[in-house]
Amino acid sequence: MSWAQSVTQCVQSGGMLTSVEDLAESNFLVEHADLYTSKTSGFWIGIYRNVNGQLLWQDSSALDFVNWDEGQPSEDRLDYCVELSAFSGYWSILPCSSQKGFICKKPKSATKEKAYGHMNMWILLTLVLIISLGMGFMIYFLFKIKIQSETEREARWHSTLLEYSCVLTAKDNENDSTNDKEEKEHSAV
């Protein structure tokens, strides 16, 4: 990819072309870049020249460490971009349209916040699911208890009605037998 395409890819993934802050970071990049030497001989890094000719890191960090190849940077190539050699780790200036690999660097805090944000989202979703299930079970059991209570109340009501009707029936039978006795007594007189 060209330098501009590489910048775009890094920005879309939430980072920028890498800055190299010290020799340890440079060695780390070369060690890992070595894995890709079959695909490319170098990688774009985030150094560029501004309109005043100053070299700056794309991520605005200080340019305290440099690892230029011999004869680099060339002052007559102000519109060129910087490549990290996958073989040596030295930097050189190339035309920005050259096709190279690229190394992106993401800010540590943004990555952690994003990871914590995803973790918090999953925790929140889990809690909502647990609460919803709990509410569902609670509503189910309360409804079941209510129906059971209504059924028991209905059964008691029917039992009371049955007892009352039995009492009434017995009184009616008593009244009928008393009336029958009186009628027999009257007819006998």
PDB file of C-alpha atoms in Angstrom:
ATOM      1  CA  MET A   1       0.000   0.000   0.000  1.00  0.00           C
ATOM      2  CA  SER A   2       1.039   3.587  -0.451  1.00  0.00           C
ATOM      3  CA  TRP A   3       1.798   5.719   2.615  1.00  0.00           C
ATOM      4  CA  ALA A   4      -1.577   7.535   2.328  1.00  0.00           C
ATOM      5  CA  GLN A   5      -3.488   4.238   2.033  1.00  0.00           C
ATOM      6  CA  SER A   6      -1.602   2.895   5.053  1.00  0.00           C
ATOM      7  CA  VAL A   7      -2.510   5.975   7.102  1.00  0.00           C
ATOM      8  CA  THR A   8      -6.173   5.493   6.140  1.00  0.00           C
ATOM      9  CA  GLN A   9      -6.107   1.803   7.131  1.00  0.00           C
ATOM     10  CA  CYS A  10      -4.557   2.621  10.512  1.00  0.00           C
ATOM     11  CA  VAL A  11      -7.060   5.396  11.232  1.00  0.00           C
ATOM     12  CA  GLN A  12      -9.959   3.107  10.308  1.00  0.00           C
ATOM     13  CA  SER A  13      -8.678   0.536  12.804  1.00  0.00           C
ATOM     14  CA  GLY A  14      -8.432   3.172  15.558  1.00  0.00           C
ATOM     15  CA  GLY A  15      -4.696   3.874  15.388  1.00  0.00           C
ATOM     16  CA  MET A  16      -1.964   5.659  13.463  1.00  0.00           C
ATOM     17  CA  LEU A  17       1.177   4.626  11.667  1.00  0.00           C
ATOM     18  CA  THR A  18       3.646   3.648  14.373  1.00  0.00           C
ATOM     19  CA  SER A  19       6.084   5.940  16.098  1.00  0.00           C
ATOM     20  CA  VAL A  20       9.350   4.497  17.412  1.00  0.00           C
ATOM     21  CA  GLU A  21      10.272   5.937  20.794  1.00  0.00           C
ATOM     22  CA  ASP A  22      13.531   4.091  21.581  1.00  0.00           C
ATOM     23  CA  LEU A  23      15.952   1.353  20.524  1.00  0.00           C
ATOM     24  CA  ALA A  24      13.995  -1.328  22.414  1.00  0.00           C
ATOM     25  CA  GLU A  25      10.818  -0.509  20.457  1.00  0.00           C
ATOM     26  CA  SER A  26      12.808  -0.403  17.211  1.00  0.00           C
ATOM     27  CA  ASN A  27      14.266  -3.868  17.923  1.00  0.00           C
ATOM     28  CA  PHE A  28      10.791  -5.174  18.782  1.00  0.00           C
ATOM     29  CA  LEU A  29       9.415  -3.911  15.451  1.00  0.00           C
ATOM     30  CA  VAL A  30      12.336  -5.361  13.439  1.00  0.00           C
ATOM     31  CA  GLU A  31      11.988  -8.702  15.213  1.00  0.00           C
ATOM     32  CA  HIS A  32       8.296  -8.904  14.315  1.00  0.00           C
ATOM     33  CA  ALA A  33       8.720  -7.331  10.862  1.00  0.00           C
ATOM     34  CA  ASP A  34      11.183 -10.112  10.058  1.00  0.00           C
ATOM     35  CA  LEU A  35       8.226 -12.518   9.963  1.00  0.00           C
ATOM     36  CA  TYR A  36       6.870 -10.667   6.907  1.00  0.00           C
ATOM     37  CA  THR A  37      10.066 -10.225   4.843  1.00  0.00           C
ATOM     38  CA  SER A  38       8.743 -12.660   2.230  1.00  0.00           C
ATOM     39  CA  LYS A  39       5.880 -10.247   1.538  1.00  0.00           C
ATOM     40  CA  THR A  40       7.628  -6.884   1.764  1.00  0.00           C
ATOM     41  CA  SER A  41      11.092  -5.451   2.337  1.00  0.00           C
ATOM     42  CA  GLY A  42       9.893  -2.572   4.479  1.00  0.00           C
ATOM     43  CA  PHE A  43       7.065  -0.979   6.396  1.00  0.00           C
ATOM     44  CA  TRP A  44       5.723   2.540   6.486  1.00  0.00           C
ATOM     45  CA  ILE A  45       6.119   4.264   9.841  1.00  0.00           C
ATOM     46  CA  GLY A  46       4.472   7.465  11.044  1.00  0.00           C
ATOM     47  CA  ILE A  47       7.228  10.040  10.339  1.00  0.00           C
ATOM     48  CA  TYR A  48       6.404  12.743   7.836  1.00  0.00           C
ATOM     49  CA  ARG A  49       7.693  16.161   6.842  1.00  0.00           C
ATOM     50  CA  ASN A  50       5.425  19.118   7.441  1.00  0.00           C
ATOM     51  CA  VAL A  51       5.291  22.112   5.080  1.00  0.00           C
ATOM     52  CA  ASN A  52       8.210  23.714   6.947  1.00  0.00           C
ATOM     53  CA  GLY A  53      10.388  20.660   6.289  1.00  0.00           C
ATOM     54  CA  GLN A  54      10.325  19.449   9.930  1.00  0.00           C
ATOM     55  CA  LEU A  55      10.151  15.731  10.598  1.00  0.00           C
ATOM     56  CA  LEU A  56       7.250  14.848  12.915  1.00  0.00           C
ATOM     57  CA  TRP A  57       5.532  11.732  14.194  1.00  0.00           C
ATOM     58  CA  GLN A  58       1.954  11.316  13.018  1.00  0.00           C
ATOM     59  CA  ASP A  59       0.816  10.697  16.614  1.00  0.00           C
ATOM     60  CA  SER A  60       2.457  13.976  17.764  1.00  0.00           C
ATOM     61  CA  SER A  61       4.973  12.227  20.049  1.00  0.00           C
ATOM     62  CA  ALA A  62       8.461  13.715  20.337  1.00  0.00           C
ATOM     63  CA  LEU A  63      11.034  12.726  17.709  1.00  0.00           C
ATOM     64  CA  ASP A  64      13.716  11.922  20.304  1.00  0.00           C
ATOM     65  CA  PHE A  65      14.926   8.667  18.770  1.00  0.00           C
ATOM     66  CA  VAL A  66      16.027   8.193  15.154  1.00  0.00           C
ATOM     67  CA  ASN A  67      17.463   5.164  13.360  1.00  0.00           C
ATOM     68  CA  TRP A  68      18.330   6.516   9.904  1.00  0.00           C
ATOM     69  CA  ASP A  69      20.133   4.416   7.349  1.00  0.00           C
ATOM     70  CA  GLU A  70      23.424   5.790   6.061  1.00  0.00           C
ATOM     71  CA  GLY A  71      22.933   9.003   4.017  1.00  0.00           C
ATOM     72  CA  GLN A  72      19.364   9.502   5.264  1.00  0.00           C
ATOM     73  CA  PRO A  73      17.322  11.676   5.487  1.00  0.00           C
ATOM     74  CA  SER A  74      17.955  13.510   2.306  1.00  0.00           C
ATOM     75  CA  GLU A  75      17.039  17.201   2.497  1.00  0.00           C
ATOM     76  CA  ASP A  76      16.101  17.372  -1.199  1.00  0.00           C
ATOM     77  CA  ARG A  77      13.240  14.883  -0.806  1.00  0.00           C
ATOM     78  CA  LEU A  78      10.774  16.842   1.298  1.00  0.00           C
ATOM     79  CA  ASP A  79       7.690  15.179  -0.171  1.00  0.00           C
ATOM     80  CA  TYR A  80       8.880  11.645   0.580  1.00  0.00           C
ATOM     81  CA  CYS A  81       7.749   9.300   3.362  1.00  0.00           C
ATOM     82  CA  VAL A  82       9.676   7.073   5.802  1.00  0.00           C
ATOM     83  CA  GLU A  83      10.088   3.304   5.640  1.00  0.00           C
ATOM     84  CA  LEU A  84      11.437   0.920   8.299  1.00  0.00           C
ATOM     85  CA  SER A  85      13.602  -1.761   6.681  1.00  0.00           C
ATOM     86  CA  ALA A  86      12.381  -5.245   7.602  1.00  0.00           C
ATOM     87  CA  PHE A  87      15.964  -6.544   7.333  1.00  0.00           C
ATOM     88  CA  SER A  88      18.031  -3.943   9.185  1.00  0.00           C
ATOM     89  CA  GLY A  89      15.574  -1.799  11.126  1.00  0.00           C
ATOM     90  CA  TYR A  90      17.073   1.360   9.644  1.00  0.00           C
ATOM     91  CA  TRP A  91      14.864   4.099   8.277  1.00  0.00           C
ATOM     92  CA  SER A  92      14.975   5.545   4.783  1.00  0.00           C
ATOM     93  CA  ILE A  93      13.010   8.036   2.733  1.00  0.00           C
ATOM     94  CA  LEU A  94      11.035   6.703  -0.241  1.00  0.00           C
ATOM     95  CA  PRO A  95       8.381   8.124  -2.570  1.00  0.00           C
ATOM     96  CA  CYS A  96       5.051   8.033  -0.713  1.00  0.00           C
ATOM     97  CA  SER A  97       3.426   6.154  -3.606  1.00  0.00           C
ATOM     98  CA  SER A  98       5.770   3.153  -3.113  1.00  0.00           C
ATOM     99  CA  GLN A  99       4.028  -0.091  -2.184  1.00  0.00           C
ATOM    100  CA  LYS A 100       5.056  -1.189   1.317  1.00  0.00           C
ATOM    101  CA  GLY A 101       3.586  -2.894   4.340  1.00  0.00           C
ATOM    102  CA  PHE A 102       2.651  -0.761   7.326  1.00  0.00           C
ATOM    103  CA  ILE A 103       2.663  -0.920  11.116  1.00  0.00           C
ATOM    104  CA  CYS A 104      -0.167   0.649  13.085  1.00  0.00           C
ATOM    105  CA  LYS A 105      -0.007   1.692  16.719  1.00  0.00           C
ATOM    106  CA  LYS A 106      -3.084   2.126  18.854  1.00  0.00           C
ATOM    107  CA  PRO A 107      -3.128   4.226  22.020  1.00  0.00           C
ATOM    108  CA  LYS A 108      -3.041   2.008  25.110  1.00  0.00           C
ATOM    109  CA  SER A 109      -5.797   3.851  26.976  1.00  0.00           C
ATOM    110  CA  ALA A 110      -8.229   3.745  24.042  1.00  0.00           C
ATOM    111  CA  THR A 111      -7.686   0.000  23.643  1.00  0.00           C
ATOM    112  CA  LYS A 112      -8.210  -0.647  27.360  1.00  0.00           C
ATOM    113  CA  GLU A 113     -11.275   1.585  27.530  1.00  0.00           C
ATOM    114  CA  LYS A 114     -12.733  -0.166  24.507  1.00  0.00           C
ATOM    115  CA  ALA A 115     -12.039  -3.586  26.060  1.00  0.00           C
ATOM    116  CA  TYR A 116     -13.538  -2.483  29.387  1.00  0.00           C
ATOM    117  CA  GLY A 117     -16.484  -0.981  27.494  1.00  0.00           C
ATOM    118  CA  HIS A 118     -17.184  -4.327  25.809  1.00  0.00           C
ATOM    119  CA  MET A 119     -16.746  -6.159  29.098  1.00  0.00           C
ATOM    120  CA  ASN A 120     -19.087  -3.724  30.855  1.00  0.00           C
ATOM    121  CA  MET A 121     -21.635  -4.158  28.071  1.00  0.00           C
ATOM    122  CA  TRP A 122     -21.584  -7.968  28.498  1.00  0.00           C
ATOM    123  CA  ILE A 123     -21.872  -7.647  32.276  1.00  0.00           C
ATOM    124  CA  LEU A 124     -24.824  -5.295  31.844  1.00  0.00           C
ATOM    125  CA  LEU A 125     -26.525  -7.612  29.335  1.00  0.00           C
ATOM    126  CA  THR A 126     -25.981 -10.586  31.663  1.00  0.00           C
ATOM    127  CA  LEU A 127     -27.493  -8.706  34.592  1.00  0.00           C
ATOM    128  CA  VAL A 128     -30.489  -7.633  32.510  1.00  0.00           C
ATOM    129  CA  LEU A 129     -30.993 -11.238  31.406  1.00  0.00           C
ATOM    130  CA  ILE A 130     -30.765 -12.549  34.984  1.00  0.00           C
ATOM    131  CA  ILE A 131     -33.166  -9.886  36.275  1.00  0.00           C
ATOM    132  CA  SER A 132     -35.598 -10.594  33.431  1.00  0.00           C
ATOM    133  CA  LEU A 133     -35.519 -14.319  34.137  1.00  0.00           C
ATOM    134  CA  GLY A 134     -35.998 -13.662  37.854  1.00  0.00           C
ATOM    135  CA  MET A 135     -38.967 -11.396  37.175  1.00  0.00           C
ATOM    136  CA  GLY A 136     -40.439 -13.995  34.823  1.00  0.00           C
ATOM    137  CA  PHE A 137     -40.176 -16.754  37.430  1.00  0.00           C
ATOM    138  CA  MET A 138     -41.585 -14.468  40.122  1.00  0.00           C
ATOM    139  CA  ILE A 139     -44.586 -13.529  37.961  1.00  0.00           C
ATOM    140  CA  TYR A 140     -45.130 -17.196  37.067  1.00  0.00           C
ATOM    141  CA  PHE A 141     -45.107 -18.352  40.700  1.00  0.00           C
ATOM    142  CA  LEU A 142     -47.276 -15.450  41.907  1.00  0.00           C
ATOM    143  CA  PHE A 143     -49.801 -16.222  39.155  1.00  0.00           C
ATOM    144  CA  LYS A 144     -49.673 -19.909  40.068  1.00  0.00           C
ATOM    145  CA  ILE A 145     -50.227 -19.119  43.778  1.00  0.00           C
ATOM    146  CA  LYS A 146     -53.082 -16.745  42.904  1.00  0.00           C
ATOM    147  CA  ILE A 147     -54.802 -19.361  40.733  1.00  0.00           C
ATOM    148  CA  GLN A 148     -54.224 -22.007  43.412  1.00  0.00           C
ATOM    149  CA  SER A 149     -55.685 -19.700  46.097  1.00  0.00           C
ATOM    150  CA  GLU A 150     -58.680 -18.904  43.907  1.00  0.00           C
ATOM    151  CA  THR A 151     -59.212 -22.619  43.256  1.00  0.00           C
ATOM    152  CA  GLU A 152     -59.004 -23.389  46.982  1.00  0.00           C
ATOM    153  CA  ARG A 153     -61.350 -20.483  47.780  1.00  0.00           C
ATOM    154  CA  GLU A 154     -63.779 -21.735  45.130  1.00  0.00           C
ATOM    155  CA  ALA A 155     -63.586 -25.261  46.527  1.00  0.00           C
ATOM    156  CA  ARG A 156     -64.287 -23.945  50.055  1.00  0.00           C
ATOM    157  CA  TRP A 157     -67.174 -21.870  48.691  1.00  0.00           C
ATOM    158  CA  HIS A 158     -68.639 -24.904  46.936  1.00  0.00           C
ATOM    159  CA  SER A 159     -68.122 -26.956  50.091  1.00  0.00           C
ATOM    160  CA  THR A 160     -69.881 -24.279  52.165  1.00  0.00           C
ATOM    161  CA  LEU A 161     -72.701 -24.115  49.628  1.00  0.00           C
ATOM    162  CA  LEU A 162     -72.975 -27.872  49.669  1.00  0.00           C
ATOM    163  CA  GLU A 163     -73.128 -27.919  53.488  1.00  0.00           C
ATOM    164  CA  TYR A 164     -75.665 -25.093  53.468  1.00  0.00           C
ATOM    165  CA  SER A 165     -77.779 -26.844  50.867  1.00  0.00           C
ATOM    166  CA  CYS A 166     -77.584 -30.057  52.907  1.00  0.00           C
ATOM    167  CA  VAL A 167     -78.741 -28.158  55.990  1.00  0.00           C
ATOM    168  CA  LEU A 168     -81.568 -26.570  53.988  1.00  0.00           C
ATOM    169  CA  THR A 169     -82.510 -29.900  52.498  1.00  0.00           C
ATOM    170  CA  ALA A 170     -82.574 -31.492  55.938  1.00  0.00           C
ATOM    171  CA  LYS A 171     -84.781 -28.648  57.265  1.00  0.00           C
ATOM    172  CA  ASP A 172     -87.054 -28.989  54.262  1.00  0.00           C
ATOM    173  CA  ASN A 173     -87.272 -32.718  54.891  1.00  0.00           C
ATOM    174  CA  GLU A 174     -88.029 -32.003  58.589  1.00  0.00           C
ATOM    175  CA  ASN A 175     -90.680 -29.477  57.614  1.00  0.00           C
ATOM    176  CA  ASP A 176     -92.135 -31.914  55.119  1.00  0.00           C
ATOM    177  CA  SER A 177     -92.276 -34.688  57.714  1.00  0.00           C
ATOM    178  CA  THR A 178     -93.809 -32.304  60.306  1.00  0.00           C
ATOM    179  CA  ASN A 179     -96.375 -31.174  57.746  1.00  0.00           C
ATOM    180  CA  ASP A 180     -97.075 -34.787  56.849  1.00  0.00           C
ATOM    181  CA  LYS A 181     -97.609 -35.617  60.551  1.00  0.00           C
ATOM    182  CA  GLU A 182     -99.941 -32.660  61.005  1.00  0.00           C
ATOM    183  CA  GLU A 183    -101.878 -33.601  57.919  1.00  0.00           C
ATOM    184  CA  LYS A 184    -102.176 -37.189  59.153  1.00  0.00           C
ATOM    185  CA  GLU A 185    -103.246 -35.912  62.536  1.00  0.00           C
ATOM    186  CA  HIS A 186    -105.897 -33.687  60.996  1.00  0.00           C
ATOM    187  CA  SER A 187    -107.163 -36.399  58.782  1.00  0.00           C
ATOM    188  CA  ALA A 188    -107.386 -38.796  61.700  1.00  0.00           C
ATOM    189  CA  VAL A 189    -109.523 -36.426  63.741  1.00  0.00           C
TER     190      VAL A 189
END
